[in-house]
Amino acid sequence: MTEAKIIDGNLFSAQLRDKVAQRVRDMGLRHRITPGLAVVLVGEDPASQVYVRNKRKRAVEVGMRSFEHTLETDVTEHELLTLIAGLNDDPEVHGILVQLPLPKHIDAQKVIEAIRPDKDVDGFHPWNVGMLASGGVGMVPCTPLGSLMLLKDHLGSLTGLKAIVVGRSNIVGKPMAHLLLREDCTVTIAHSRTRDLPDEVRRADIVVAAVGRPEMVRGDWIKPGATVIDVGINRIALPDGKSKLVGDVRFDEAKQVAGAITPVPGGVGPMTIACLLRNTVVAAARQHRLHGEDEGI
Ligand code: GUN
């Protein structure tokens, strides 16, 4: 058996960011509009600080405006909601992202629901969740959207394929299942209570692993030739005291069996920010009623 094709998320995301940059230039030249992304960070979680810094860097690279709001950990829910209300009303802000997780004293769902749905570039607002579930046009969460782009780039049509999504989070698992359903896949959502998980995974032509458990999906769970999308990013300690990033799939095993597989890092990860930029330019086009300008990106 030949080894799996390694799906290059770094390359694909760079191409997507180039397309977004082109669209940003066009909107500036033709309509004098510069898409703007506001990112709100509460507290000092080191991982969140890194994500937010990268989002800002990439937004500026593609020619967008980036508005960063860093709030103290003890900010009140009311203060955060007031900031969001201001961003909702600011015509220079087309996309709003509140970095999760939030401190415990803040109701994250209430915060998500305060964001204007057409500026909700994360696609977490119930309006966007409902649009995805009912086949309408809304904002699609970035990580599932990026995963779907990689799948379609590799496989072309997904019609009729059996897909399994391992993990049922609101951020990845559930929206991923809806996207696959929209592509006419036969979709199974598996989770921590699923019985005979290896057998369920073995039936699938497409495996999306998004459980957040390091290397849980083993090579002998994979149907020969299947396409494996590994959404997990887990840092594990090594015996020598160092650490490394691994996905939710045992990569060395799975690549012997799969037809194609995303690596960690360098697979789905870089797609998330690229899709955030894509969603922001789409949001700007929709808010300015530039019809047809959000197609094909
Ligand atoms: N924290 C981890 N992933 C995400 C994401 O996709 N969006 C937001 N807002 N916060 C996150």
PDB file of C-alpha atoms and ligand atoms in Angstrom:
ATOM      1  CA  MET A   1       0.000   0.000   0.000  1.00  0.00           C
ATOM      2  CA  THR A   2       1.354   3.410  -0.900  1.00  0.00           C
ATOM      3  CA  GLU A   3       1.460   6.044   1.823  1.00  0.00           C
ATOM      4  CA  ALA A   4      -1.248   8.668   2.103  1.00  0.00           C
ATOM      5  CA  LYS A   5      -1.040  11.979   0.325  1.00  0.00           C
ATOM      6  CA  ILE A   6      -0.236  14.673   2.894  1.00  0.00           C
ATOM      7  CA  ILE A   7      -2.736  17.517   2.544  1.00  0.00           C
ATOM      8  CA  ASP A   8      -0.778  20.772   2.760  1.00  0.00           C
ATOM      9  CA  GLY A   9      -2.796  23.275   4.811  1.00  0.00           C
ATOM     10  CA  ASN A  10       0.068  25.785   4.839  1.00  0.00           C
ATOM     11  CA  LEU A  11       0.057  25.979   1.033  1.00  0.00           C
ATOM     12  CA  PHE A  12      -3.738  26.022   0.666  1.00  0.00           C
ATOM     13  CA  SER A  13      -4.199  28.674   3.361  1.00  0.00           C
ATOM     14  CA  ALA A  14      -1.517  30.889   1.774  1.00  0.00           C
ATOM     15  CA  GLN A  15      -3.392  30.678  -1.537  1.00  0.00           C
ATOM     16  CA  LEU A  16      -6.678  31.545   0.191  1.00  0.00           C
ATOM     17  CA  ARG A  17      -5.064  34.536   1.934  1.00  0.00           C
ATOM     18  CA  ASP A  18      -3.769  35.714  -1.460  1.00  0.00           C
ATOM     19  CA  LYS A  19      -7.322  35.552  -2.854  1.00  0.00           C
ATOM     20  CA  VAL A  20      -8.622  37.501   0.138  1.00  0.00           C
ATOM     21  CA  ALA A  21      -5.875  40.122  -0.314  1.00  0.00           C
ATOM     22  CA  GLN A  22      -6.888  40.493  -3.975  1.00  0.00           C
ATOM     23  CA  ARG A  23     -10.528  40.978  -2.957  1.00  0.00           C
ATOM     24  CA  VAL A  24      -9.530  43.555  -0.334  1.00  0.00           C
ATOM     25  CA  ARG A  25      -7.580  45.502  -3.010  1.00  0.00           C
ATOM     26  CA  ASP A  26     -10.566  45.354  -5.412  1.00  0.00           C
ATOM     27  CA  MET A  27     -12.977  46.614  -2.748  1.00  0.00           C
ATOM     28  CA  GLY A  28     -10.646  49.493  -1.982  1.00  0.00           C
ATOM     29  CA  LEU A  29     -10.159  50.485  -5.609  1.00  0.00           C
ATOM     30  CA  ARG A  30     -13.717  50.032  -6.818  1.00  0.00           C
ATOM     31  CA  HIS A  31     -15.733  50.955  -3.731  1.00  0.00           C
ATOM     32  CA  ARG A  32     -13.336  52.726  -1.332  1.00  0.00           C
ATOM     33  CA  ILE A  33     -14.125  50.133   1.336  1.00  0.00           C
ATOM     34  CA  THR A  34     -11.495  48.604   3.621  1.00  0.00           C
ATOM     35  CA  PRO A  35     -12.756  45.494   5.448  1.00  0.00           C
ATOM     36  CA  GLY A  36     -12.209  45.820   9.202  1.00  0.00           C
ATOM     37  CA  LEU A  37     -11.861  43.040  11.790  1.00  0.00           C
ATOM     38  CA  ALA A  38     -12.243  43.682  15.533  1.00  0.00           C
ATOM     39  CA  VAL A  39     -10.753  41.074  17.857  1.00  0.00           C
ATOM     40  CA  VAL A  40     -11.602  41.178  21.550  1.00  0.00           C
ATOM     41  CA  LEU A  41      -9.345  39.432  24.055  1.00  0.00           C
ATOM     42  CA  VAL A  42     -10.271  39.177  27.733  1.00  0.00           C
ATOM     43  CA  GLY A  43      -7.532  38.259  30.186  1.00  0.00           C
ATOM     44  CA  GLU A  44      -4.024  36.916  29.738  1.00  0.00           C
ATOM     45  CA  ASP A  45      -4.386  33.319  28.592  1.00  0.00           C
ATOM     46  CA  PRO A  46      -1.054  32.754  26.774  1.00  0.00           C
ATOM     47  CA  ALA A  47      -2.539  30.554  24.010  1.00  0.00           C
ATOM     48  CA  SER A  48      -5.283  33.119  23.325  1.00  0.00           C
ATOM     49  CA  GLN A  49      -2.678  35.911  23.226  1.00  0.00           C
ATOM     50  CA  VAL A  50      -0.759  34.007  20.531  1.00  0.00           C
ATOM     51  CA  TYR A  51      -3.934  33.387  18.475  1.00  0.00           C
ATOM     52  CA  VAL A  52      -4.977  37.033  18.690  1.00  0.00           C
ATOM     53  CA  ARG A  53      -1.504  38.265  17.706  1.00  0.00           C
ATOM     54  CA  ASN A  54      -1.548  35.972  14.651  1.00  0.00           C
ATOM     55  CA  LYS A  55      -5.035  37.099  13.648  1.00  0.00           C
ATOM     56  CA  ARG A  56      -3.945  40.721  13.762  1.00  0.00           C
ATOM     57  CA  LYS A  57      -0.757  40.026  11.783  1.00  0.00           C
ATOM     58  CA  ARG A  58      -2.602  38.130   9.048  1.00  0.00           C
ATOM     59  CA  ALA A  59      -5.408  40.709   8.832  1.00  0.00           C
ATOM     60  CA  VAL A  60      -2.908  43.524   8.300  1.00  0.00           C
ATOM     61  CA  GLU A  61      -1.008  41.406   5.739  1.00  0.00           C
ATOM     62  CA  VAL A  62      -4.093  41.112   3.508  1.00  0.00           C
ATOM     63  CA  GLY A  63      -4.722  44.870   3.754  1.00  0.00           C
ATOM     64  CA  MET A  64      -7.568  44.873   6.284  1.00  0.00           C
ATOM     65  CA  ARG A  65      -8.019  47.175   9.237  1.00  0.00           C
ATOM     66  CA  SER A  66      -7.442  45.398  12.529  1.00  0.00           C
ATOM     67  CA  PHE A  67      -8.979  46.668  15.751  1.00  0.00           C
ATOM     68  CA  GLU A  68      -7.686  44.945  18.859  1.00  0.00           C
ATOM     69  CA  HIS A  69      -9.376  45.317  22.237  1.00  0.00           C
ATOM     70  CA  THR A  70      -7.604  43.804  25.223  1.00  0.00           C
ATOM     71  CA  LEU A  71      -9.595  43.797  28.449  1.00  0.00           C
ATOM     72  CA  GLU A  72      -8.546  42.901  31.996  1.00  0.00           C
ATOM     73  CA  THR A  73      -9.595  39.494  33.340  1.00  0.00           C
ATOM     74  CA  ASP A  74     -11.891  41.183  35.890  1.00  0.00           C
ATOM     75  CA  VAL A  75     -13.796  43.251  33.303  1.00  0.00           C
ATOM     76  CA  THR A  76     -17.534  43.051  33.962  1.00  0.00           C
ATOM     77  CA  GLU A  77     -19.929  41.333  31.583  1.00  0.00           C
ATOM     78  CA  HIS A  78     -21.705  44.676  31.230  1.00  0.00           C
ATOM     79  CA  GLU A  79     -18.491  46.425  30.128  1.00  0.00           C
ATOM     80  CA  LEU A  80     -17.825  43.713  27.535  1.00  0.00           C
ATOM     81  CA  LEU A  81     -21.398  43.934  26.219  1.00  0.00           C
ATOM     82  CA  THR A  82     -21.043  47.740  25.982  1.00  0.00           C
ATOM     83  CA  LEU A  83     -17.846  47.329  23.920  1.00  0.00           C
ATOM     84  CA  ILE A  84     -19.632  44.895  21.577  1.00  0.00           C
ATOM     85  CA  ALA A  85     -22.566  47.271  21.169  1.00  0.00           C
ATOM     86  CA  GLY A  86     -20.099  49.961  20.062  1.00  0.00           C
ATOM     87  CA  LEU A  87     -18.432  47.596  17.560  1.00  0.00           C
ATOM     88  CA  ASN A  88     -21.863  46.565  16.230  1.00  0.00           C
ATOM     89  CA  ASP A  89     -22.566  50.244  15.442  1.00  0.00           C
ATOM     90  CA  ASP A  90     -19.115  51.079  14.046  1.00  0.00           C
ATOM     91  CA  PRO A  91     -19.275  51.196  10.227  1.00  0.00           C
ATOM     92  CA  GLU A  92     -15.503  50.577   9.955  1.00  0.00           C
ATOM     93  CA  VAL A  93     -15.880  47.221  11.723  1.00  0.00           C
ATOM     94  CA  HIS A  94     -17.258  44.474   9.455  1.00  0.00           C
ATOM     95  CA  GLY A  95     -16.264  41.471  11.546  1.00  0.00           C
ATOM     96  CA  ILE A  96     -16.220  40.938  15.337  1.00  0.00           C
ATOM     97  CA  LEU A  97     -14.485  38.048  17.065  1.00  0.00           C
ATOM     98  CA  VAL A  98     -14.444  37.553  20.829  1.00  0.00           C
ATOM     99  CA  GLN A  99     -11.642  35.127  21.631  1.00  0.00           C
ATOM    100  CA  LEU A 100     -12.839  32.130  23.654  1.00  0.00           C
ATOM    101  CA  PRO A 101     -12.659  30.886  26.348  1.00  0.00           C
ATOM    102  CA  LEU A 102     -13.900  33.804  28.471  1.00  0.00           C
ATOM    103  CA  PRO A 103     -13.400  34.079  32.262  1.00  0.00           C
ATOM    104  CA  LYS A 104     -15.990  32.146  34.270  1.00  0.00           C
ATOM    105  CA  HIS A 105     -17.849  35.206  35.561  1.00  0.00           C
ATOM    106  CA  ILE A 106     -18.847  36.104  31.994  1.00  0.00           C
ATOM    107  CA  ASP A 107     -21.675  34.279  30.227  1.00  0.00           C
ATOM    108  CA  ALA A 108     -20.052  33.398  26.878  1.00  0.00           C
ATOM    109  CA  GLN A 109     -23.369  32.567  25.206  1.00  0.00           C
ATOM    110  CA  LYS A 110     -24.792  35.956  26.167  1.00  0.00           C
ATOM    111  CA  VAL A 111     -21.710  37.619  24.672  1.00  0.00           C
ATOM    112  CA  ILE A 112     -21.999  35.629  21.438  1.00  0.00           C
ATOM    113  CA  GLU A 113     -25.675  36.577  21.179  1.00  0.00           C
ATOM    114  CA  ALA A 114     -24.792  40.269  21.585  1.00  0.00           C
ATOM    115  CA  ILE A 115     -22.751  40.293  18.355  1.00  0.00           C
ATOM    116  CA  ARG A 116     -24.655  41.473  15.270  1.00  0.00           C
ATOM    117  CA  PRO A 117     -25.183  38.247  13.266  1.00  0.00           C
ATOM    118  CA  ASP A 118     -23.875  39.776  10.030  1.00  0.00           C
ATOM    119  CA  LYS A 119     -20.650  40.786  11.837  1.00  0.00           C
ATOM    120  CA  ASP A 120     -20.298  37.410  13.588  1.00  0.00           C
ATOM    121  CA  VAL A 121     -17.292  36.141  11.584  1.00  0.00           C
ATOM    122  CA  ASP A 122     -16.985  33.133  13.936  1.00  0.00           C
ATOM    123  CA  GLY A 123     -20.461  31.937  12.915  1.00  0.00           C
ATOM    124  CA  PHE A 124     -21.349  31.180  16.552  1.00  0.00           C
ATOM    125  CA  HIS A 125     -24.486  33.362  16.891  1.00  0.00           C
ATOM    126  CA  PRO A 126     -27.710  31.265  17.027  1.00  0.00           C
ATOM    127  CA  TRP A 127     -28.911  33.051  13.877  1.00  0.00           C
ATOM    128  CA  ASN A 128     -25.870  31.797  11.943  1.00  0.00           C
ATOM    129  CA  VAL A 129     -26.112  28.353  13.563  1.00  0.00           C
ATOM    130  CA  GLY A 130     -29.732  28.174  12.402  1.00  0.00           C
ATOM    131  CA  MET A 131     -28.865  29.383   8.904  1.00  0.00           C
ATOM    132  CA  LEU A 132     -26.267  26.630   8.519  1.00  0.00           C
ATOM    133  CA  ALA A 133     -28.673  23.999   9.847  1.00  0.00           C
ATOM    134  CA  SER A 134     -31.550  25.106   7.618  1.00  0.00           C
ATOM    135  CA  GLY A 135     -29.570  25.630   4.421  1.00  0.00           C
ATOM    136  CA  GLY A 136     -29.595  29.439   4.447  1.00  0.00           C
ATOM    137  CA  VAL A 137     -26.846  31.998   3.884  1.00  0.00           C
ATOM    138  CA  GLY A 138     -25.047  33.012   7.059  1.00  0.00           C
ATOM    139  CA  MET A 139     -21.538  32.982   8.478  1.00  0.00           C
ATOM    140  CA  VAL A 140     -19.914  29.539   8.695  1.00  0.00           C
ATOM    141  CA  PRO A 141     -17.483  28.763  11.573  1.00  0.00           C
ATOM    142  CA  CYS A 142     -13.868  29.034  10.393  1.00  0.00           C
ATOM    143  CA  THR A 143     -12.346  25.681  11.351  1.00  0.00           C
ATOM    144  CA  PRO A 144     -15.114  23.528   9.805  1.00  0.00           C
ATOM    145  CA  LEU A 145     -15.138  25.761   6.712  1.00  0.00           C
ATOM    146  CA  GLY A 146     -11.370  25.376   6.320  1.00  0.00           C
ATOM    147  CA  SER A 147     -11.656  21.609   6.803  1.00  0.00           C
ATOM    148  CA  LEU A 148     -14.341  21.415   4.116  1.00  0.00           C
ATOM    149  CA  MET A 149     -12.212  23.432   1.685  1.00  0.00           C
ATOM    150  CA  LEU A 150      -9.326  20.979   2.122  1.00  0.00           C
ATOM    151  CA  LEU A 151     -11.684  18.025   1.615  1.00  0.00           C
ATOM    152  CA  LYS A 152     -13.193  19.440  -1.569  1.00  0.00           C
ATOM    153  CA  ASP A 153      -9.800  20.415  -2.925  1.00  0.00           C
ATOM    154  CA  HIS A 154      -8.626  16.829  -2.513  1.00  0.00           C
ATOM    155  CA  LEU A 155     -11.784  14.862  -3.368  1.00  0.00           C
ATOM    156  CA  GLY A 156     -13.819  17.143  -5.630  1.00  0.00           C
ATOM    157  CA  SER A 157     -17.459  16.128  -5.154  1.00  0.00           C
ATOM    158  CA  LEU A 158     -18.309  14.615  -1.762  1.00  0.00           C
ATOM    159  CA  THR A 159     -21.735  13.397  -2.883  1.00  0.00           C
ATOM    160  CA  GLY A 160     -22.737  10.041  -1.464  1.00  0.00           C
ATOM    161  CA  LEU A 161     -19.595   9.566   0.630  1.00  0.00           C
ATOM    162  CA  LYS A 162     -19.861   8.276   4.188  1.00  0.00           C
ATOM    163  CA  ALA A 163     -18.426  10.808   6.630  1.00  0.00           C
ATOM    164  CA  ILE A 164     -17.873  10.537  10.360  1.00  0.00           C
ATOM    165  CA  VAL A 165     -17.238  13.503  12.608  1.00  0.00           C
ATOM    166  CA  VAL A 166     -15.678  12.475  15.903  1.00  0.00           C
ATOM    167  CA  GLY A 167     -16.588  15.211  18.384  1.00  0.00           C
ATOM    168  CA  ARG A 168     -19.796  17.200  18.851  1.00  0.00           C
ATOM    169  CA  SER A 169     -18.633  20.666  19.898  1.00  0.00           C
ATOM    170  CA  ASN A 170     -20.512  23.782  18.816  1.00  0.00           C
ATOM    171  CA  ILE A 171     -17.273  25.226  17.378  1.00  0.00           C
ATOM    172  CA  VAL A 172     -16.273  22.277  15.172  1.00  0.00           C
ATOM    173  CA  GLY A 173     -18.198  18.984  15.375  1.00  0.00           C
ATOM    174  CA  LYS A 174     -21.785  20.139  14.895  1.00  0.00           C
ATOM    175  CA  PRO A 175     -21.136  22.748  12.164  1.00  0.00           C
ATOM    176  CA  MET A 176     -18.806  20.299  10.373  1.00  0.00           C
ATOM    177  CA  ALA A 177     -21.591  17.704  10.288  1.00  0.00           C
ATOM    178  CA  HIS A 178     -23.986  20.265   8.767  1.00  0.00           C
ATOM    179  CA  LEU A 179     -21.452  21.286   6.123  1.00  0.00           C
ATOM    180  CA  LEU A 180     -20.886  17.651   5.130  1.00  0.00           C
ATOM    181  CA  LEU A 181     -24.638  17.088   4.981  1.00  0.00           C
ATOM    182  CA  ARG A 182     -24.923  20.126   2.715  1.00  0.00           C
ATOM    183  CA  GLU A 183     -22.382  18.393   0.426  1.00  0.00           C
ATOM    184  CA  ASP A 184     -24.649  15.305   0.253  1.00  0.00           C
ATOM    185  CA  CYS A 185     -22.510  13.099   2.495  1.00  0.00           C
ATOM    186  CA  THR A 186     -24.079  10.470   4.727  1.00  0.00           C
ATOM    187  CA  VAL A 187     -23.003  11.818   8.099  1.00  0.00           C
ATOM    188  CA  THR A 188     -22.409  10.186  11.473  1.00  0.00           C
ATOM    189  CA  ILE A 189     -21.593  12.281  14.542  1.00  0.00           C
ATOM    190  CA  ALA A 190     -19.645  10.251  17.079  1.00  0.00           C
ATOM    191  CA  HIS A 191     -18.690  11.327  20.588  1.00  0.00           C
ATOM    192  CA  SER A 192     -17.398  10.096  23.938  1.00  0.00           C
ATOM    193  CA  ARG A 193     -20.495   7.929  24.508  1.00  0.00           C
ATOM    194  CA  THR A 194     -20.485   6.316  21.048  1.00  0.00           C
ATOM    195  CA  ARG A 195     -20.417   2.513  21.208  1.00  0.00           C
ATOM    196  CA  ASP A 196     -17.904   0.621  19.040  1.00  0.00           C
ATOM    197  CA  LEU A 197     -16.231   3.828  17.884  1.00  0.00           C
ATOM    198  CA  PRO A 198     -13.443   2.059  15.920  1.00  0.00           C
ATOM    199  CA  ASP A 199     -16.048   0.145  13.896  1.00  0.00           C
ATOM    200  CA  GLU A 200     -18.019   3.322  13.202  1.00  0.00           C
ATOM    201  CA  VAL A 201     -14.863   5.081  11.991  1.00  0.00           C
ATOM    202  CA  ARG A 202     -13.907   2.061   9.824  1.00  0.00           C
ATOM    203  CA  ARG A 203     -17.071   2.527   7.737  1.00  0.00           C
ATOM    204  CA  ALA A 204     -16.236   6.116   6.768  1.00  0.00           C
ATOM    205  CA  ASP A 205     -14.740   7.460   3.535  1.00  0.00           C
ATOM    206  CA  ILE A 206     -14.122  10.767   5.331  1.00  0.00           C
ATOM    207  CA  VAL A 207     -12.965  10.993   8.950  1.00  0.00           C
ATOM    208  CA  VAL A 208     -12.971  14.362  10.727  1.00  0.00           C
ATOM    209  CA  ALA A 209     -11.345  14.031  14.142  1.00  0.00           C
ATOM    210  CA  ALA A 210     -12.236  16.882  16.519  1.00  0.00           C
ATOM    211  CA  VAL A 211     -12.298  15.420  20.023  1.00  0.00           C
ATOM    212  CA  GLY A 212      -9.321  17.151  21.614  1.00  0.00           C
ATOM    213  CA  ARG A 213      -7.716  13.897  22.767  1.00  0.00           C
ATOM    214  CA  PRO A 214      -4.135  13.356  21.650  1.00  0.00           C
ATOM    215  CA  GLU A 215      -3.760  10.559  19.054  1.00  0.00           C
ATOM    216  CA  MET A 216      -7.027   8.873  20.027  1.00  0.00           C
ATOM    217  CA  VAL A 217      -7.908   7.706  16.498  1.00  0.00           C
ATOM    218  CA  ARG A 218      -5.643   4.777  15.617  1.00  0.00           C
ATOM    219  CA  GLY A 219      -4.420   3.631  12.224  1.00  0.00           C
ATOM    220  CA  ASP A 220      -6.412   0.391  12.279  1.00  0.00           C
ATOM    221  CA  TRP A 221      -9.651   2.411  12.707  1.00  0.00           C
ATOM    222  CA  ILE A 222      -9.166   3.917   9.253  1.00  0.00           C
ATOM    223  CA  LYS A 223     -10.732   2.418   6.130  1.00  0.00           C
ATOM    224  CA  PRO A 224      -8.034   1.933   3.471  1.00  0.00           C
ATOM    225  CA  GLY A 225      -8.002   4.920   1.135  1.00  0.00           C
ATOM    226  CA  ALA A 226     -10.143   7.158   3.404  1.00  0.00           C
ATOM    227  CA  THR A 227      -9.495  10.903   3.700  1.00  0.00           C
ATOM    228  CA  VAL A 228      -8.572  11.957   7.233  1.00  0.00           C
ATOM    229  CA  ILE A 229      -8.945  15.517   8.512  1.00  0.00           C
ATOM    230  CA  ASP A 230      -7.299  15.986  11.892  1.00  0.00           C
ATOM    231  CA  VAL A 231      -8.627  19.072  13.686  1.00  0.00           C
ATOM    232  CA  GLY A 232      -6.875  18.338  16.988  1.00  0.00           C
ATOM    233  CA  ILE A 233      -4.010  20.452  18.288  1.00  0.00           C
ATOM    234  CA  ASN A 234      -2.659  18.915  21.486  1.00  0.00           C
ATOM    235  CA  ARG A 235       0.637  19.696  23.161  1.00  0.00           C
ATOM    236  CA  ILE A 236       2.109  16.588  24.776  1.00  0.00           C
ATOM    237  CA  ALA A 237       5.141  16.204  27.005  1.00  0.00           C
ATOM    238  CA  LEU A 238       8.036  14.076  25.768  1.00  0.00           C
ATOM    239  CA  PRO A 239      10.260  11.923  28.018  1.00  0.00           C
ATOM    240  CA  ASP A 240      13.215  14.317  27.478  1.00  0.00           C
ATOM    241  CA  GLY A 241      11.254  17.187  29.046  1.00  0.00           C
ATOM    242  CA  LYS A 242      10.455  18.827  25.726  1.00  0.00           C
ATOM    243  CA  SER A 243       6.981  18.894  24.179  1.00  0.00           C
ATOM    244  CA  LYS A 244       5.421  18.518  20.752  1.00  0.00           C
ATOM    245  CA  LEU A 245       2.144  19.162  18.971  1.00  0.00           C
ATOM    246  CA  VAL A 246       0.058  16.163  17.962  1.00  0.00           C
ATOM    247  CA  GLY A 247      -3.406  15.814  16.507  1.00  0.00           C
ATOM    248  CA  ASP A 248      -6.355  13.630  17.516  1.00  0.00           C
ATOM    249  CA  VAL A 249      -5.120  10.963  15.060  1.00  0.00           C
ATOM    250  CA  ARG A 250      -2.025   8.708  15.340  1.00  0.00           C
ATOM    251  CA  PHE A 251      -0.446  10.199  12.229  1.00  0.00           C
ATOM    252  CA  ASP A 252       2.352   7.655  11.703  1.00  0.00           C
ATOM    253  CA  GLU A 253      -0.166   4.782  11.765  1.00  0.00           C
ATOM    254  CA  ALA A 254      -2.979   6.460   9.856  1.00  0.00           C
ATOM    255  CA  LYS A 255      -0.783   7.609   6.984  1.00  0.00           C
ATOM    256  CA  GLN A 256      -0.015   3.951   6.168  1.00  0.00           C
ATOM    257  CA  VAL A 257      -3.716   3.274   5.578  1.00  0.00           C
ATOM    258  CA  ALA A 258      -5.441   6.522   4.553  1.00  0.00           C
ATOM    259  CA  GLY A 259      -5.651   7.857   1.012  1.00  0.00           C
ATOM    260  CA  ALA A 260      -4.913  11.375   2.262  1.00  0.00           C
ATOM    261  CA  ILE A 261      -4.382  12.978   5.651  1.00  0.00           C
ATOM    262  CA  THR A 262      -3.790  16.418   7.163  1.00  0.00           C
ATOM    263  CA  PRO A 263      -0.668  16.759   9.337  1.00  0.00           C
ATOM    264  CA  VAL A 264      -0.480  18.530  12.712  1.00  0.00           C
ATOM    265  CA  PRO A 265       0.843  21.172  12.588  1.00  0.00           C
ATOM    266  CA  GLY A 266       0.418  22.423   9.005  1.00  0.00           C
ATOM    267  CA  GLY A 267      -2.989  20.962   8.177  1.00  0.00           C
ATOM    268  CA  VAL A 268      -6.279  22.421   9.399  1.00  0.00           C
ATOM    269  CA  GLY A 269      -4.633  24.919  11.816  1.00  0.00           C
ATOM    270  CA  PRO A 270      -3.553  27.565   9.280  1.00  0.00           C
ATOM    271  CA  MET A 271      -6.926  27.278   7.509  1.00  0.00           C
ATOM    272  CA  THR A 272      -8.770  28.709  10.522  1.00  0.00           C
ATOM    273  CA  ILE A 273      -7.230  32.197  10.291  1.00  0.00           C
ATOM    274  CA  ALA A 274      -7.430  32.202   6.484  1.00  0.00           C
ATOM    275  CA  CYS A 275     -11.171  31.454   6.732  1.00  0.00           C
ATOM    276  CA  LEU A 276     -11.598  34.170   9.376  1.00  0.00           C
ATOM    277  CA  LEU A 277     -10.162  36.664   6.872  1.00  0.00           C
ATOM    278  CA  ARG A 278     -12.380  35.180   4.160  1.00  0.00           C
ATOM    279  CA  ASN A 279     -15.451  35.577   6.391  1.00  0.00           C
ATOM    280  CA  THR A 280     -14.499  39.190   7.155  1.00  0.00           C
ATOM    281  CA  VAL A 281     -14.246  40.154   3.482  1.00  0.00           C
ATOM    282  CA  VAL A 282     -17.542  38.365   2.780  1.00  0.00           C
ATOM    283  CA  ALA A 283     -19.168  40.193   5.723  1.00  0.00           C
ATOM    284  CA  ALA A 284     -17.914  43.550   4.389  1.00  0.00           C
ATOM    285  CA  ALA A 285     -19.273  42.775   0.901  1.00  0.00           C
ATOM    286  CA  ARG A 286     -22.676  41.801   2.303  1.00  0.00           C
ATOM    287  CA  GLN A 287     -22.889  44.833   4.602  1.00  0.00           C
ATOM    288  CA  HIS A 288     -22.217  47.098   1.623  1.00  0.00           C
ATOM    289  CA  ARG A 289     -24.607  45.104  -0.600  1.00  0.00           C
ATOM    290  CA  LEU A 290     -21.889  44.268  -3.113  1.00  0.00           C
ATOM    291  CA  HIS A 291     -23.886  41.440  -4.645  1.00  0.00           C
ATOM    292  CA  GLY A 292     -21.989  38.542  -6.113  1.00  0.00           C
ATOM    293  CA  GLU A 293     -18.726  39.755  -4.588  1.00  0.00           C
ATOM    294  CA  ASP A 294     -18.692  37.086  -1.925  1.00  0.00           C
ATOM    295  CA  GLU A 295     -18.922  34.258  -4.428  1.00  0.00           C
ATOM    296  CA  GLY A 296     -16.086  31.902  -5.190  1.00  0.00           C
ATOM    297  CA  ILE A 297     -13.824  32.600  -2.257  1.00  0.00           C
TER     298      ILE A 297
HETATM  299  N1  GUN B   1     -10.908  29.816  20.696  1.00  0.00           N
HETATM  300  C1  GUN B   1     -10.505  28.679  20.114  1.00  0.00           C
HETATM  301  N2  GUN B   1     -10.987  28.590  18.854  1.00  0.00           N
HETATM  302  C2  GUN B   1     -11.718  29.698  18.649  1.00  0.00           C
HETATM  303  C3  GUN B   1     -12.455  30.188  17.537  1.00  0.00           C
HETATM  304  O1  GUN B   1     -12.567  29.571  16.476  1.00  0.00           O
HETATM  305  N3  GUN B   1     -13.066  31.392  17.723  1.00  0.00           N
HETATM  306  C4  GUN B   1     -12.984  32.089  18.878  1.00  0.00           C
HETATM  307  N4  GUN B   1     -13.612  33.235  18.959  1.00  0.00           N
HETATM  308  N5  GUN B   1     -12.290  31.658  19.933  1.00  0.00           N
HETATM  309  C5  GUN B   1     -11.664  30.470  19.809  1.00  0.00           C
END
